CSV table of N, CA and C and ligand atoms in Angstrom, one decimal:
chain,number,residue,atom,x,y,z
A,4,MET,N,-19.0,7.5,-94.2
A,4,MET,CA,-18.6,7.9,-92.9
A,4,MET,C,-17.1,7.6,-92.7
A,5,THR,N,-16.5,8.5,-92.0
A,5,THR,CA,-15.0,8.3,-91.8
A,5,THR,C,-14.7,8.4,-90.3
A,6,ILE,N,-13.9,7.5,-89.8
A,6,ILE,CA,-13.4,7.6,-88.4
A,6,ILE,C,-11.9,8.1,-88.5
A,7,ASN,N,-11.7,9.2,-87.8
A,7,ASN,CA,-10.3,9.7,-87.7
A,7,ASN,C,-9.5,9.0,-86.7
A,8,PRO,N,-8.5,8.2,-87.1
A,8,PRO,CA,-7.8,7.3,-86.2
A,8,PRO,C,-6.9,8.1,-85.2
A,9,TYR,N,-6.6,9.4,-85.5
A,9,TYR,CA,-5.8,10.2,-84.6
A,9,TYR,C,-6.7,10.7,-83.5
A,10,LEU,N,-8.0,10.8,-83.7
A,10,LEU,CA,-8.9,11.2,-82.6
A,10,LEU,C,-9.5,10.1,-81.8
A,11,CYS,N,-9.8,9.0,-82.5
A,11,CYS,CA,-10.4,7.8,-81.9
A,11,CYS,C,-9.5,7.2,-80.8
A,12,ASP,N,-10.1,6.9,-79.6
A,12,ASP,CA,-9.4,6.2,-78.6
A,12,ASP,C,-9.9,4.8,-78.4
A,13,VAL,N,-10.7,4.3,-79.3
A,13,VAL,CA,-11.2,2.9,-79.3
A,13,VAL,C,-12.0,2.7,-78.1
A,14,CYS,N,-12.9,3.6,-77.7
A,14,CYS,CA,-13.7,3.4,-76.5
A,14,CYS,C,-14.8,2.4,-76.7
A,15,GLY,N,-15.2,2.3,-78.0
A,15,GLY,CA,-16.3,1.3,-78.3
A,15,GLY,C,-17.7,1.8,-78.2
A,16,THR,N,-17.9,3.0,-77.9
A,16,THR,CA,-19.2,3.6,-77.7
A,16,THR,C,-20.0,3.6,-79.1
A,17,CYS,N,-19.4,3.9,-80.1
A,17,CYS,CA,-20.0,3.9,-81.4
A,17,CYS,C,-20.5,2.5,-81.9
A,18,VAL,N,-19.6,1.5,-81.5
A,18,VAL,CA,-19.9,0.1,-81.9
A,18,VAL,C,-21.3,-0.3,-81.3
A,19,SER,N,-21.5,0.1,-80.1
A,19,SER,CA,-22.7,-0.4,-79.4
A,19,SER,C,-24.0,0.3,-79.8
A,20,VAL,N,-23.9,1.5,-80.4
A,20,VAL,CA,-25.1,2.2,-80.9
A,20,VAL,C,-25.5,1.9,-82.3
A,21,CYS,N,-24.6,1.4,-83.1
A,21,CYS,CA,-24.9,1.2,-84.5
A,21,CYS,C,-26.0,0.2,-84.7
A,22,PRO,N,-27.1,0.5,-85.4
A,22,PRO,CA,-28.2,-0.4,-85.5
A,22,PRO,C,-28.0,-1.5,-86.5
A,23,VAL,N,-27.0,-1.3,-87.4
A,23,VAL,CA,-26.8,-2.3,-88.4
A,23,VAL,C,-25.4,-3.0,-88.3
A,24,ASP,N,-24.8,-2.9,-87.1
A,24,ASP,CA,-23.5,-3.5,-86.9
A,24,ASP,C,-22.4,-3.1,-87.9
A,25,ALA,N,-22.4,-1.9,-88.3
A,25,ALA,CA,-21.5,-1.5,-89.4
A,25,ALA,C,-20.1,-1.1,-88.8
A,26,ILE,N,-20.0,-1.0,-87.5
A,26,ILE,CA,-18.7,-0.6,-86.9
A,26,ILE,C,-18.2,-1.8,-86.0
A,27,VAL,N,-17.0,-2.1,-86.2
A,27,VAL,CA,-16.4,-3.2,-85.4
A,27,VAL,C,-15.0,-2.8,-84.9
A,28,VAL,N,-14.6,-3.3,-83.7
A,28,VAL,CA,-13.3,-3.1,-83.2
A,28,VAL,C,-12.4,-4.2,-83.7
A,29,GLU,N,-11.3,-3.8,-84.3
A,29,GLU,CA,-10.4,-4.7,-85.0
A,29,GLU,C,-9.0,-4.5,-84.4
A,30,GLU,N,-8.5,-5.4,-83.6
A,30,GLU,CA,-7.3,-5.2,-82.9
A,30,GLU,C,-7.3,-3.9,-82.1
A,31,ASN,N,-6.5,-2.9,-82.4
A,31,ASN,CA,-6.6,-1.7,-81.6
A,31,ASN,C,-7.1,-0.5,-82.4
A,32,ARG,N,-8.0,-0.8,-83.4
A,32,ARG,CA,-8.6,0.3,-84.1
A,32,ARG,C,-10.1,0.0,-84.4
A,33,VAL,N,-10.9,1.0,-84.8
A,33,VAL,CA,-12.3,0.8,-85.0
A,33,VAL,C,-12.5,1.0,-86.5
A,34,VAL,N,-13.2,0.0,-87.1
A,34,VAL,CA,-13.4,0.1,-88.6
A,34,VAL,C,-14.9,0.2,-88.9
A,35,LEU,N,-15.2,1.1,-89.8
A,35,LEU,CA,-16.6,1.4,-90.2
A,35,LEU,C,-16.8,0.9,-91.6
A,36,ASP,N,-17.8,0.0,-91.8
A,36,ASP,CA,-18.1,-0.5,-93.1
A,36,ASP,C,-19.2,0.3,-93.8
A,37,ASN,N,-18.8,1.1,-94.8
A,37,ASN,CA,-19.8,2.0,-95.4
A,37,ASN,C,-20.8,1.2,-96.3
A,38,GLU,N,-20.5,0.0,-96.6
A,38,GLU,CA,-21.5,-0.8,-97.4
A,38,GLU,C,-22.7,-1.1,-96.5
A,39,LYS,N,-22.5,-1.3,-95.2
A,39,LYS,CA,-23.5,-1.6,-94.3
A,39,LYS,C,-24.2,-0.4,-93.7
A,40,CYS,N,-23.5,0.7,-93.6
A,40,CYS,CA,-24.0,1.9,-93.0
A,40,CYS,C,-25.2,2.5,-93.6
A,41,ILE,N,-26.2,2.9,-92.8
A,41,ILE,CA,-27.4,3.5,-93.3
A,41,ILE,C,-27.4,5.0,-93.0
A,42,ARG,N,-26.3,5.5,-92.6
A,42,ARG,CA,-26.1,7.0,-92.4
A,42,ARG,C,-27.1,7.5,-91.4
A,43,CYS,N,-27.4,6.8,-90.3
A,43,CYS,CA,-28.3,7.3,-89.3
A,43,CYS,C,-27.6,8.4,-88.4
A,44,ARG,N,-26.3,8.4,-88.4
A,44,ARG,CA,-25.5,9.4,-87.6
A,44,ARG,C,-25.5,9.2,-86.1
A,45,LYS,N,-26.0,8.0,-85.7
A,45,LYS,CA,-26.0,7.8,-84.2
A,45,LYS,C,-24.6,7.7,-83.7
A,46,CYS,N,-23.7,7.2,-84.5
A,46,CYS,CA,-22.3,7.1,-84.0
A,46,CYS,C,-21.6,8.5,-83.9
A,47,VAL,N,-22.0,9.3,-84.9
A,47,VAL,CA,-21.4,10.7,-84.9
A,47,VAL,C,-21.8,11.4,-83.6
A,48,ILE,N,-23.1,11.2,-83.2
A,48,ILE,CA,-23.6,11.9,-82.0
A,48,ILE,C,-23.0,11.4,-80.7
A,49,VAL,N,-22.8,10.1,-80.6
A,49,VAL,CA,-22.3,9.6,-79.3
A,49,VAL,C,-20.8,9.6,-79.2
A,50,CYS,N,-20.0,9.8,-80.2
A,50,CYS,CA,-18.6,9.7,-80.1
A,50,CYS,C,-18.1,10.9,-79.2
A,51,PRO,N,-17.5,10.5,-78.1
A,51,PRO,CA,-17.1,11.6,-77.1
A,51,PRO,C,-15.9,12.5,-77.6
A,52,VAL,N,-15.2,12.0,-78.6
A,52,VAL,CA,-14.1,12.9,-79.1
A,52,VAL,C,-14.3,13.4,-80.5
A,53,LYS,N,-15.6,13.2,-81.0
A,53,LYS,CA,-16.0,13.7,-82.4
A,53,LYS,C,-15.0,13.2,-83.5
A,54,ALA,N,-14.7,11.9,-83.4
A,54,ALA,CA,-13.8,11.3,-84.4
A,54,ALA,C,-14.5,10.9,-85.7
A,55,ILE,N,-15.9,10.8,-85.6
A,55,ILE,CA,-16.6,10.3,-86.8
A,55,ILE,C,-17.2,11.5,-87.6
A,56,SER,N,-16.9,11.5,-88.9
A,56,SER,CA,-17.5,12.5,-89.7
A,56,SER,C,-18.3,11.9,-90.9
A,57,GLU,N,-19.1,12.7,-91.5
A,57,GLU,CA,-20.0,12.2,-92.6
A,57,GLU,C,-19.3,12.0,-93.9
A,58,LYS,N,-18.1,12.6,-94.1
A,58,LYS,CA,-17.5,12.5,-95.4
A,58,LYS,C,-16.9,11.1,-95.6
A,59,ASN,N,-16.7,10.7,-96.8
A,59,ASN,CA,-16.1,9.4,-97.0
A,59,ASN,C,-14.7,9.5,-97.5
B,26,LIG,S1,-24.2,6.3,-89.3
B,26,LIG,FE1,-25.5,4.8,-88.2
B,26,LIG,S2,-25.5,3.0,-89.5
B,26,LIG,FE2,-23.7,4.3,-90.1
B,26,LIG,S3,-22.0,3.5,-88.9
B,26,LIG,FE3,-22.9,5.2,-87.8
B,26,LIG,S4,-24.4,4.3,-86.3
B,26,LIG,FE4,-23.9,2.7,-87.9
B,27,LIG,S1,-17.0,6.4,-80.1
B,27,LIG,FE1,-15.5,7.7,-81.1
B,27,LIG,S2,-13.7,7.4,-79.9
B,27,LIG,FE2,-15.1,5.8,-79.3
B,27,LIG,S3,-14.5,4.0,-80.6
B,27,LIG,FE3,-16.1,5.2,-81.7
B,27,LIG,S4,-15.0,6.6,-83.1
B,27,LIG,FE4,-13.5,5.9,-81.5
C-alpha cells in the first residue's frame, strides 16, 4: 500500500480504521507499515482524498 503525500492532508481517518495498526501519524505525515498490513483496503475506502493506493 502507498500513501501519496501530495494528496494526504493528515486527517487521521485511515489510522482509526486500520485493524492491525499499520498506519501511524508521524510528525506531520502518515506512515503505512506494509509488513503489518493485511491488505483489507479499509483505509483505501475511507480516505476522503483517495491518497492511498494498492501499489507498493
Ligand atoms: S489495507 Fe487494511 S491493514 Fe492495510 S493499512 Fe489499510 S486498513 Fe491497515
Ligand atoms: S485518510 Fe487519507 S488524507 Fe487522511 S490521513 Fe489517511 S491517507 Fe491521509
